[in-house]
Every structure is written in structure tokens, then in C-alpha cells.
Amino acid sequence: MANVVAEHITKCFGNVKIITDFNLEVNDQEFLVMVGPSGCGKTTMLRMIAGLEEVTGGNLYIGGRLINDVPPKDRDIAMVFQNYALYPHMNVYENMVFSLKMRHVNRGEMDRRVGETAALLGLEQLLKRKPRQLSGGQRQRVALARAMVRDPKVFLMDEPLSNLDAKLRAQTRTELKRLHERLKATIIYVTHDQVEAMTMGDRIVVLKDGIIQQVADPLTIYHRPANRFVAGFIGSPAMNMLEAGVVSEDGRPALMLGDFKFTVPGGLEPLLPYLGRRVTLGVRPEHVMVEGWPAAQPVPAITAVVEVVEPMGAEIYVYLRAGQGDLTARLTADTVFRPQDRVRISFDLNRLHFFDQDGARINVA
Ligand code: ATP
């Protein structure tokens, strides 16, 4: 296995710059997830690593070897796509050994690799079936198996689960993660699904308009998003964003949210440079408290009206309208609210996020 290094990668299609100064080191055996909205350049980045697309500028290395000019077949990578791309006229076994035959791997070795991989992915009973005789999930496993028998240094996966229904996607997500533990492979996995990113990645790269916004482990991304975009993109329901004024209270910064002036337990000293200006206050839905749920901490107390209540099973999402803006609260399922209820809401003051007017994070705690 091997590490993958991208150094100052740029990519243009005609005059349009799609990737700007992309720098990243994917560690050997790491499961790295690249996430971002549609059109942000994820697939293009993956295709450049695969050699299916040329880089406009910068260098790419796999296992320390400069690969800019190395043809795809010599890069020792395997790609798994969203649409499986299985050969329809070949059965599972033939699909799996196709690339091995091209490499003149001998029969015994081929059978050994197929046997091992099929056992790992639970495909032993399906080797004689054609792709059309398989379910979506089984086809996905065959696509994966076909990549695995080649024993590549690096797996590149482009939304491989997006054709599966929700239940199967969740199941395959776990399987893939488990498989990674066993394979000890370097995996670069592209998705627009932030749940996949959070649950699967050792580290996550958040991309927007071809520019890296943050590279970090999932919990850092969640608890310390580098900017407002990352904060809003990762987490479901999305982080609440409210505009607040920074005012002085006895010479120390405080926040003004509508009529409410408040500060936080550790103080707001880092907001001193913003006195007299506005900042964006970010609050995760699980850190919004609604009238005693969880136990009251009614300062600041904002009045809001319940608009929609969504039961999710173990918890409920409550959509609220307040003078200061719309808010979502994520509460335990034993809370009872109805549309049009007037409630008082508050926040966990130790868990607030702050962003400047350019969207950059201001570290307060
Ligand atoms: P999605 O999640 O929708 O697949 P993505 O993040 O993978 O999106 P890319 O497929 O990498 O995005 O595309 C990035 C941008 O580059 C898009 O604006 C797309 O239209 C453009 N693009 C991709 N391939 C080409 C091409 N061959 N010629 C011109 N523009 C292209």
C-alpha cells in the first residue's frame, strides 16, 4: 500500500478553473473522504489521481513516485464507480478476473484471489450469476471485489453507494469500513453525503468550488469547523446561524441577539476586535434548549413559535420561528410540542460557534 500526495494541483477546463492549489497528503492505509456539494470538483480530483484526467499544474505522487505522466494502468490504483460498470455478458467470476487475465496472472493465482475476495465479501454463491441476476447491493459488492482482486496500492471510490437504497447504503457503509480495517488499504472516497463522510472517514477533506476548506478528523470537523461553509455543510439538521451584534459590557465584549444581551461562561474576550460589529453565531440543533428540555438554562431566553415538529423515532426535530431568525432544535423524543406553541429557547452556552463576516471561524473557547 502507499500514500498519495497532491502538491499545488490546479485543473482548468478551457478558461474555467475547477481545482485551485489543492495540497494534501493521504497517509498509507488511511480512509480519506472527500466531500462537498455537487460540482465542487471531487470527481475531477479523483480522475486526476487515477490518470483519467491530466493535471493543469502541480504534482501527484503515489508511494513517493511522481505519477503526472504515468498512464492509468501503471499507477497501481483501482477505481470503484457509482454505476458499477460491470460487464453485463460476463458472470461474477469472469468480471472479477477480467483485469487479472489482461495482466496474464496464472489460473491458480486467479482462483486463489477470487476465492479469498469472494469469501470476504460473501459472494461465493454468486460467482456464476450475470450482473442482471444480482441485486443492487450485490452488484456493488462485485464492483468492489473486482477492484480488490487486483490488490492495488490505492482504491479510488466515487460515490460507490449512491445507487443503493437507504437501508442497504447504511449496511454497506459499515461493511466497507470493516473491510478497510482488514485490507489495510489506502482509500480515497468521494461523496456529497456528509453522513458517509462523518461515519467512514479517518479524515475528511471538505471541498467547495475546487478549494479545500478544511482537512481534519470527523470530530474536529464537527466540533471545530474552520468556517461557516463547513459548519453548515456537515451536520444534520444543519447548524443554526444567527446574526449577533458584539457590544461592550463594562468594557468587555457581550453579544446582542435581538433584545438579549449575554455572554458565555468562559467570556468573549476573543470578540474584542469585533466590538461594534456583527458576527455570525452558530448553534448546533442539539445545543438548542427549548423550555426545560433538556434541563432549564433559560439565559438567554428567546421567545419562539413552534412551526413544525418532526418525530424521528429516538428524537424529534422542532422547527422554530423567532424574531432573531429560524431555528431547528434536536430534542429527545419524550418532549411534546405542537405547532403554534409559544416557547422559550436557550442555547448551551459552552458549545457556541462564531464566524466573522467573511465566514472564518473565530476561536472563542
Ligand atoms: P458531483 O457530486 O455532481 O459529481 P463533483 O464535485 O464530482 O460533482 P466534478 O464532476 O469534478 O464535480 O465537476 C467539477 C466542475 O467541472 C463542474 O462544474 C463540471 O461541470 C466541470 N467539468 C467536469 N468535467 C468537465 C469537462 N470534461 N469539461 C468541462 N467541464 C467539466
PDB file of C-alpha atoms in Angstrom, residues 7-249:
ATOM      1  CA  GLU A   7       1.139  19.222  -4.419  1.00  0.00           C
ATOM      2  CA  HIS A   8      -0.290  22.529  -5.629  1.00  0.00           C
ATOM      3  CA  ILE A   9      -2.705  20.811  -8.014  1.00  0.00           C
ATOM      4  CA  THR A  10      -4.740  23.029 -10.300  1.00  0.00           C
ATOM      5  CA  LYS A  11      -7.127  21.977 -13.010  1.00  0.00           C
ATOM      6  CA  CYS A  12      -8.713  24.063 -15.742  1.00  0.00           C
ATOM      7  CA  PHE A  13     -11.244  23.070 -18.362  1.00  0.00           C
ATOM      8  CA  GLY A  14     -10.675  25.711 -21.036  1.00  0.00           C
ATOM      9  CA  ASN A  15     -10.592  29.016 -19.171  1.00  0.00           C
ATOM     10  CA  VAL A  16     -12.515  27.720 -16.201  1.00  0.00           C
ATOM     11  CA  LYS A  17     -10.526  26.856 -13.102  1.00  0.00           C
ATOM     12  CA  ILE A  18     -12.088  23.827 -11.411  1.00  0.00           C
ATOM     13  CA  ILE A  19      -9.411  23.000  -8.810  1.00  0.00           C
ATOM     14  CA  THR A  20      -7.259  25.661  -7.148  1.00  0.00           C
ATOM     15  CA  ASP A  21      -3.977  24.934  -5.370  1.00  0.00           C
ATOM     16  CA  PHE A  22      -5.018  21.585  -3.912  1.00  0.00           C
ATOM     17  CA  ASN A  23      -2.487  20.312  -1.360  1.00  0.00           C
ATOM     18  CA  LEU A  24      -3.000  17.070   0.513  1.00  0.00           C
ATOM     19  CA  GLU A  25      -1.144  14.073   1.850  1.00  0.00           C
ATOM     20  CA  VAL A  26      -3.248  10.933   2.146  1.00  0.00           C
ATOM     21  CA  ASN A  27      -1.449   8.596   4.526  1.00  0.00           C
ATOM     22  CA  ASP A  28      -0.694   4.977   3.799  1.00  0.00           C
ATOM     23  CA  GLN A  29      -3.722   2.859   4.852  1.00  0.00           C
ATOM     24  CA  GLU A  30      -5.854   5.897   5.504  1.00  0.00           C
ATOM     25  CA  PHE A  31      -9.564   6.078   4.667  1.00  0.00           C
ATOM     26  CA  LEU A  32      -9.838   9.614   3.368  1.00  0.00           C
ATOM     27  CA  VAL A  33     -13.217  11.023   2.390  1.00  0.00           C
ATOM     28  CA  MET A  34     -13.537  13.964   0.033  1.00  0.00           C
ATOM     29  CA  VAL A  35     -16.885  15.666   0.477  1.00  0.00           C
ATOM     30  CA  GLY A  36     -18.542  18.745  -0.979  1.00  0.00           C
ATOM     31  CA  PRO A  37     -21.578  19.923  -2.893  1.00  0.00           C
ATOM     32  CA  SER A  38     -22.306  18.895  -6.455  1.00  0.00           C
ATOM     33  CA  GLY A  39     -19.871  20.396  -8.943  1.00  0.00           C
ATOM     34  CA  CYS A  40     -17.153  21.291  -6.408  1.00  0.00           C
ATOM     35  CA  GLY A  41     -14.547  19.204  -8.249  1.00  0.00           C
ATOM     36  CA  LYS A  42     -14.413  15.938  -6.260  1.00  0.00           C
ATOM     37  CA  THR A  43     -14.704  13.626  -9.250  1.00  0.00           C
ATOM     38  CA  THR A  44     -12.228  15.688 -11.247  1.00  0.00           C
ATOM     39  CA  MET A  45      -9.690  15.404  -8.423  1.00  0.00           C
ATOM     40  CA  LEU A  46     -10.190  11.640  -8.242  1.00  0.00           C
ATOM     41  CA  ARG A  47      -9.899  11.272 -12.028  1.00  0.00           C
ATOM     42  CA  MET A  48      -6.591  13.147 -11.960  1.00  0.00           C
ATOM     43  CA  ILE A  49      -5.234  10.751  -9.335  1.00  0.00           C
ATOM     44  CA  ALA A  50      -6.469   7.853 -11.480  1.00  0.00           C
ATOM     45  CA  GLY A  51      -4.798   9.332 -14.554  1.00  0.00           C
ATOM     46  CA  LEU A  52      -8.066   9.674 -16.474  1.00  0.00           C
ATOM     47  CA  GLU A  53      -7.635  13.437 -16.489  1.00  0.00           C
ATOM     48  CA  GLU A  54      -4.403  15.419 -16.815  1.00  0.00           C
ATOM     49  CA  VAL A  55      -3.374  17.926 -14.161  1.00  0.00           C
ATOM     50  CA  THR A  56      -3.039  21.522 -15.374  1.00  0.00           C
ATOM     51  CA  GLY A  57      -0.454  22.340 -12.733  1.00  0.00           C
ATOM     52  CA  GLY A  58       1.218  20.733  -9.721  1.00  0.00           C
ATOM     53  CA  ASN A  59       2.479  17.258  -8.936  1.00  0.00           C
ATOM     54  CA  LEU A  60       0.903  13.976  -7.899  1.00  0.00           C
ATOM     55  CA  TYR A  61       2.779  11.188  -6.145  1.00  0.00           C
ATOM     56  CA  ILE A  62       1.776   7.650  -5.217  1.00  0.00           C
ATOM     57  CA  GLY A  63       4.130   5.870  -2.832  1.00  0.00           C
ATOM     58  CA  GLY A  64       6.736   8.582  -3.399  1.00  0.00           C
ATOM     59  CA  ARG A  65       6.723   8.173  -7.194  1.00  0.00           C
ATOM     60  CA  LEU A  66       5.818  11.173  -9.364  1.00  0.00           C
ATOM     61  CA  ILE A  67       2.901   9.946 -11.473  1.00  0.00           C
ATOM     62  CA  ASN A  68       1.921  13.001 -13.554  1.00  0.00           C
ATOM     63  CA  ASP A  69       2.940  11.241 -16.740  1.00  0.00           C
ATOM     64  CA  VAL A  70       2.339   7.625 -15.717  1.00  0.00           C
ATOM     65  CA  PRO A  71      -0.549   6.000 -17.634  1.00  0.00           C
ATOM     66  CA  PRO A  72      -3.562   4.886 -15.550  1.00  0.00           C
ATOM     67  CA  LYS A  73      -2.822   1.169 -15.884  1.00  0.00           C
ATOM     68  CA  ASP A  74       0.638   1.642 -14.371  1.00  0.00           C
ATOM     69  CA  ARG A  75      -0.473   3.678 -11.367  1.00  0.00           C
ATOM     70  CA  ASP A  76      -1.452   0.642  -9.294  1.00  0.00           C
ATOM     71  CA  ILE A  77      -4.841   2.057  -8.377  1.00  0.00           C
ATOM     72  CA  ALA A  78      -8.341   0.624  -8.673  1.00  0.00           C
ATOM     73  CA  MET A  79     -11.435   2.714  -9.133  1.00  0.00           C
ATOM     74  CA  VAL A  80     -14.963   1.876  -7.994  1.00  0.00           C
ATOM     75  CA  PHE A  81     -17.682   3.996  -9.557  1.00  0.00           C
ATOM     76  CA  GLN A  82     -21.240   4.846  -8.713  1.00  0.00           C
ATOM     77  CA  ASN A  83     -22.579   2.921 -11.712  1.00  0.00           C
ATOM     78  CA  TYR A  84     -20.568  -0.273 -11.027  1.00  0.00           C
ATOM     79  CA  ALA A  85     -19.577  -0.609 -14.723  1.00  0.00           C
ATOM     80  CA  LEU A  86     -19.749  -4.416 -14.636  1.00  0.00           C
ATOM     81  CA  TYR A  87     -19.566  -6.270 -17.948  1.00  0.00           C
ATOM     82  CA  PRO A  88     -23.183  -7.429 -18.473  1.00  0.00           C
ATOM     83  CA  HIS A  89     -22.342 -10.502 -20.571  1.00  0.00           C
ATOM     84  CA  MET A  90     -19.822 -11.874 -18.078  1.00  0.00           C
ATOM     85  CA  ASN A  91     -20.692 -13.669 -14.871  1.00  0.00           C
ATOM     86  CA  VAL A  92     -19.358 -12.549 -11.491  1.00  0.00           C
ATOM     87  CA  TYR A  93     -16.263 -14.750 -11.680  1.00  0.00           C
ATOM     88  CA  GLU A  94     -15.408 -13.503 -15.180  1.00  0.00           C
ATOM     89  CA  ASN A  95     -15.965  -9.896 -14.148  1.00  0.00           C
ATOM     90  CA  MET A  96     -13.624 -10.393 -11.223  1.00  0.00           C
ATOM     91  CA  VAL A  97     -10.788 -11.999 -13.179  1.00  0.00           C
ATOM     92  CA  PHE A  98     -11.006  -9.791 -16.278  1.00  0.00           C
ATOM     93  CA  SER A  99      -8.235  -7.405 -15.283  1.00  0.00           C
ATOM     94  CA  LEU A 100      -6.099 -10.292 -13.965  1.00  0.00           C
ATOM     95  CA  LYS A 101      -6.313 -12.040 -17.343  1.00  0.00           C
ATOM     96  CA  MET A 102      -5.191  -8.826 -19.026  1.00  0.00           C
ATOM     97  CA  ARG A 103      -2.149  -8.978 -16.759  1.00  0.00           C
ATOM     98  CA  HIS A 104      -1.529 -12.643 -17.540  1.00  0.00           C
ATOM     99  CA  VAL A 105      -1.897 -13.751 -13.936  1.00  0.00           C
ATOM    100  CA  ASN A 106      -1.876 -17.567 -13.903  1.00  0.00           C
ATOM    101  CA  ARG A 107      -5.038 -19.560 -13.327  1.00  0.00           C
ATOM    102  CA  GLY A 108      -4.121 -20.873  -9.884  1.00  0.00           C
ATOM    103  CA  GLU A 109      -3.320 -17.407  -8.589  1.00  0.00           C
ATOM    104  CA  MET A 110      -6.527 -16.004 -10.122  1.00  0.00           C
ATOM    105  CA  ASP A 111      -8.653 -18.657  -8.423  1.00  0.00           C
ATOM    106  CA  ARG A 112      -6.902 -18.067  -5.128  1.00  0.00           C
ATOM    107  CA  ARG A 113      -7.537 -14.316  -5.238  1.00  0.00           C
ATOM    108  CA  VAL A 114     -11.158 -14.697  -6.346  1.00  0.00           C
ATOM    109  CA  GLY A 115     -11.792 -17.306  -3.645  1.00  0.00           C
ATOM    110  CA  GLU A 116     -10.346 -15.084  -0.930  1.00  0.00           C
ATOM    111  CA  THR A 117     -12.156 -11.942  -2.053  1.00  0.00           C
ATOM    112  CA  ALA A 118     -15.471 -13.705  -2.663  1.00  0.00           C
ATOM    113  CA  ALA A 119     -15.311 -15.145   0.849  1.00  0.00           C
ATOM    114  CA  LEU A 120     -14.550 -11.745   2.322  1.00  0.00           C
ATOM    115  CA  LEU A 121     -17.488 -10.127   0.528  1.00  0.00           C
ATOM    116  CA  GLY A 122     -19.931 -13.031   0.772  1.00  0.00           C
ATOM    117  CA  LEU A 123     -20.021 -13.643  -2.984  1.00  0.00           C
ATOM    118  CA  GLU A 124     -19.144 -17.365  -3.063  1.00  0.00           C
ATOM    119  CA  GLN A 125     -22.662 -18.448  -4.021  1.00  0.00           C
ATOM    120  CA  LEU A 126     -22.993 -15.834  -6.758  1.00  0.00           C
ATOM    121  CA  LEU A 127     -19.898 -16.422  -8.881  1.00  0.00           C
ATOM    122  CA  LYS A 128     -21.828 -17.944 -11.776  1.00  0.00           C
ATOM    123  CA  ARG A 129     -24.521 -15.267 -11.969  1.00  0.00           C
ATOM    124  CA  LYS A 130     -24.672 -12.476 -14.519  1.00  0.00           C
ATOM    125  CA  PRO A 131     -24.951  -8.881 -13.208  1.00  0.00           C
ATOM    126  CA  ARG A 132     -28.642  -8.667 -14.182  1.00  0.00           C
ATOM    127  CA  GLN A 133     -29.344 -11.578 -11.824  1.00  0.00           C
ATOM    128  CA  LEU A 134     -27.973  -9.630  -8.866  1.00  0.00           C
ATOM    129  CA  SER A 135     -29.492  -7.036  -6.543  1.00  0.00           C
ATOM    130  CA  GLY A 136     -28.054  -3.523  -6.450  1.00  0.00           C
ATOM    131  CA  GLY A 137     -26.162  -4.284  -3.262  1.00  0.00           C
ATOM    132  CA  GLN A 138     -24.712  -7.487  -4.686  1.00  0.00           C
ATOM    133  CA  ARG A 139     -23.598  -5.685  -7.856  1.00  0.00           C
ATOM    134  CA  GLN A 140     -21.906  -3.102  -5.696  1.00  0.00           C
ATOM    135  CA  ARG A 141     -20.048  -5.855  -3.871  1.00  0.00           C
ATOM    136  CA  VAL A 142     -18.939  -7.368  -7.175  1.00  0.00           C
ATOM    137  CA  ALA A 143     -17.621  -3.983  -8.318  1.00  0.00           C
ATOM    138  CA  LEU A 144     -15.701  -3.781  -5.083  1.00  0.00           C
ATOM    139  CA  ALA A 145     -14.470  -7.366  -5.416  1.00  0.00           C
ATOM    140  CA  ARG A 146     -13.269  -6.684  -8.944  1.00  0.00           C
ATOM    141  CA  ALA A 147     -11.175  -3.809  -7.613  1.00  0.00           C
ATOM    142  CA  MET A 148      -9.917  -5.841  -4.667  1.00  0.00           C
ATOM    143  CA  VAL A 149      -8.642  -8.891  -6.588  1.00  0.00           C
ATOM    144  CA  ARG A 150      -6.125  -6.635  -8.261  1.00  0.00           C
ATOM    145  CA  ASP A 151      -4.645  -5.877  -4.859  1.00  0.00           C
ATOM    146  CA  PRO A 152      -3.946  -2.260  -5.799  1.00  0.00           C
ATOM    147  CA  LYS A 153      -1.936   0.187  -3.750  1.00  0.00           C
ATOM    148  CA  VAL A 154      -4.787   2.680  -3.647  1.00  0.00           C
ATOM    149  CA  PHE A 155      -8.563   2.421  -4.023  1.00  0.00           C
ATOM    150  CA  LEU A 156     -10.383   5.385  -5.532  1.00  0.00           C
ATOM    151  CA  MET A 157     -14.130   5.307  -4.903  1.00  0.00           C
ATOM    152  CA  ASP A 158     -16.580   7.731  -6.474  1.00  0.00           C
ATOM    153  CA  GLU A 159     -19.968   7.734  -4.735  1.00  0.00           C
ATOM    154  CA  PRO A 160     -19.987   3.921  -4.774  1.00  0.00           C
ATOM    155  CA  LEU A 161     -23.074   3.640  -2.571  1.00  0.00           C
ATOM    156  CA  SER A 162     -25.308   6.250  -4.133  1.00  0.00           C
ATOM    157  CA  ASN A 163     -27.377   3.780  -6.151  1.00  0.00           C
ATOM    158  CA  LEU A 164     -28.358   1.784  -3.086  1.00  0.00           C
ATOM    159  CA  ASP A 165     -31.496   2.332  -1.036  1.00  0.00           C
ATOM    160  CA  ALA A 166     -31.113   3.926   2.385  1.00  0.00           C
ATOM    161  CA  LYS A 167     -31.013   0.707   4.405  1.00  0.00           C
ATOM    162  CA  LEU A 168     -28.550  -1.047   2.134  1.00  0.00           C
ATOM    163  CA  ARG A 169     -26.414   2.076   1.969  1.00  0.00           C
ATOM    164  CA  ALA A 170     -26.124   2.177   5.744  1.00  0.00           C
ATOM    165  CA  GLN A 171     -25.288  -1.530   5.822  1.00  0.00           C
ATOM    166  CA  THR A 172     -22.706  -1.324   3.022  1.00  0.00           C
ATOM    167  CA  ARG A 173     -21.162   1.720   4.690  1.00  0.00           C
ATOM    168  CA  THR A 174     -20.429  -0.370   7.767  1.00  0.00           C
ATOM    169  CA  GLU A 175     -19.198  -3.288   5.654  1.00  0.00           C
ATOM    170  CA  LEU A 176     -16.835  -1.060   3.726  1.00  0.00           C
ATOM    171  CA  LYS A 177     -15.446   0.402   6.910  1.00  0.00           C
ATOM    172  CA  ARG A 178     -14.929  -3.072   8.344  1.00  0.00           C
ATOM    173  CA  LEU A 179     -13.304  -4.161   5.110  1.00  0.00           C
ATOM    174  CA  HIS A 180     -10.909  -1.255   5.275  1.00  0.00           C
ATOM    175  CA  GLU A 181      -9.770  -2.412   8.711  1.00  0.00           C
ATOM    176  CA  ARG A 182      -8.968  -5.817   7.258  1.00  0.00           C
ATOM    177  CA  LEU A 183      -7.484  -4.760   3.934  1.00  0.00           C
ATOM    178  CA  LYS A 184      -5.290  -2.057   5.427  1.00  0.00           C
ATOM    179  CA  ALA A 185      -5.667  -0.254   2.105  1.00  0.00           C
ATOM    180  CA  THR A 186      -5.346   3.401   1.260  1.00  0.00           C
ATOM    181  CA  ILE A 187      -8.812   4.542   0.202  1.00  0.00           C
ATOM    182  CA  ILE A 188      -9.834   7.887  -1.264  1.00  0.00           C
ATOM    183  CA  TYR A 189     -13.602   8.050  -1.187  1.00  0.00           C
ATOM    184  CA  VAL A 190     -15.681  10.767  -2.825  1.00  0.00           C
ATOM    185  CA  THR A 191     -19.211  11.602  -1.740  1.00  0.00           C
ATOM    186  CA  HIS A 192     -21.587  14.521  -1.423  1.00  0.00           C
ATOM    187  CA  ASP A 193     -23.182  12.781   1.556  1.00  0.00           C
ATOM    188  CA  GLN A 194     -21.949  14.252   4.805  1.00  0.00           C
ATOM    189  CA  VAL A 195     -23.201  11.260   6.799  1.00  0.00           C
ATOM    190  CA  GLU A 196     -20.938   8.956   4.782  1.00  0.00           C
ATOM    191  CA  ALA A 197     -18.085  11.372   5.319  1.00  0.00           C
ATOM    192  CA  MET A 198     -18.610  11.530   9.073  1.00  0.00           C
ATOM    193  CA  THR A 199     -19.079   7.811   9.594  1.00  0.00           C
ATOM    194  CA  MET A 200     -16.407   6.426   7.289  1.00  0.00           C
ATOM    195  CA  GLY A 201     -13.507   8.821   7.085  1.00  0.00           C
ATOM    196  CA  ASP A 202     -10.363   8.664   9.189  1.00  0.00           C
ATOM    197  CA  ARG A 203     -10.069  12.199   7.889  1.00  0.00           C
ATOM    198  CA  ILE A 204     -12.381  14.343   5.815  1.00  0.00           C
ATOM    199  CA  VAL A 205     -11.496  16.890   3.146  1.00  0.00           C
ATOM    200  CA  VAL A 206     -14.253  19.439   2.654  1.00  0.00           C
ATOM    201  CA  LEU A 207     -14.140  20.961  -0.806  1.00  0.00           C
ATOM    202  CA  LYS A 208     -16.033  23.964  -2.153  1.00  0.00           C
ATOM    203  CA  ASP A 209     -15.597  25.471  -5.610  1.00  0.00           C
ATOM    204  CA  GLY A 210     -12.388  23.467  -6.064  1.00  0.00           C
ATOM    205  CA  ILE A 211     -10.789  24.917  -2.926  1.00  0.00           C
ATOM    206  CA  ILE A 212     -10.077  22.891   0.219  1.00  0.00           C
ATOM    207  CA  GLN A 213     -11.994  24.358   3.153  1.00  0.00           C
ATOM    208  CA  GLN A 214     -10.753  22.042   5.886  1.00  0.00           C
ATOM    209  CA  VAL A 215      -8.900  18.751   6.327  1.00  0.00           C
ATOM    210  CA  ALA A 216      -9.400  17.063   9.684  1.00  0.00           C
ATOM    211  CA  ASP A 217     -10.809  14.049  11.502  1.00  0.00           C
ATOM    212  CA  PRO A 218     -14.622  13.884  11.643  1.00  0.00           C
ATOM    213  CA  LEU A 219     -14.986  15.106  15.217  1.00  0.00           C
ATOM    214  CA  THR A 220     -12.740  18.119  14.673  1.00  0.00           C
ATOM    215  CA  ILE A 221     -14.730  18.982  11.556  1.00  0.00           C
ATOM    216  CA  TYR A 222     -17.939  18.700  13.561  1.00  0.00           C
ATOM    217  CA  HIS A 223     -16.870  20.483  16.728  1.00  0.00           C
ATOM    218  CA  ARG A 224     -14.404  22.999  15.296  1.00  0.00           C
ATOM    219  CA  PRO A 225     -15.447  23.743  11.709  1.00  0.00           C
ATOM    220  CA  ALA A 226     -12.910  26.058  10.071  1.00  0.00           C
ATOM    221  CA  ASN A 227     -15.532  28.290   8.549  1.00  0.00           C
ATOM    222  CA  ARG A 228     -19.201  28.918   8.109  1.00  0.00           C
ATOM    223  CA  PHE A 229     -19.425  26.781   4.979  1.00  0.00           C
ATOM    224  CA  VAL A 230     -18.026  23.671   6.705  1.00  0.00           C
ATOM    225  CA  ALA A 231     -20.192  24.351   9.751  1.00  0.00           C
ATOM    226  CA  GLY A 232     -23.318  24.461   7.603  1.00  0.00           C
ATOM    227  CA  PHE A 233     -22.398  21.568   5.331  1.00  0.00           C
ATOM    228  CA  ILE A 234     -21.512  18.980   7.975  1.00  0.00           C
ATOM    229  CA  GLY A 235     -24.213  18.015  10.454  1.00  0.00           C
ATOM    230  CA  SER A 236     -27.875  17.198  10.021  1.00  0.00           C
ATOM    231  CA  PRO A 237     -30.076  19.074  10.626  1.00  0.00           C
ATOM    232  CA  ALA A 238     -27.718  21.876   9.688  1.00  0.00           C
ATOM    233  CA  MET A 239     -26.186  24.240  12.230  1.00  0.00           C
ATOM    234  CA  ASN A 240     -28.374  27.247  13.061  1.00  0.00           C
ATOM    235  CA  MET A 241     -26.835  30.559  12.019  1.00  0.00           C
ATOM    236  CA  LEU A 242     -27.882  33.792  13.701  1.00  0.00           C
ATOM    237  CA  GLU A 243     -26.584  37.307  13.256  1.00  0.00           C
ATOM    238  CA  ALA A 244     -25.493  38.869  16.548  1.00  0.00           C
ATOM    239  CA  GLY A 245     -24.020  42.232  17.471  1.00  0.00           C
ATOM    240  CA  VAL A 246     -20.854  42.479  19.559  1.00  0.00           C
ATOM    241  CA  VAL A 247     -21.372  45.126  22.232  1.00  0.00           C
ATOM    242  CA  SER A 248     -19.435  46.315  25.233  1.00  0.00           C
ATOM    243  CA  GLU A 249     -20.499  45.478  28.759  1.00  0.00           C
TER     244      GLU A 249
END
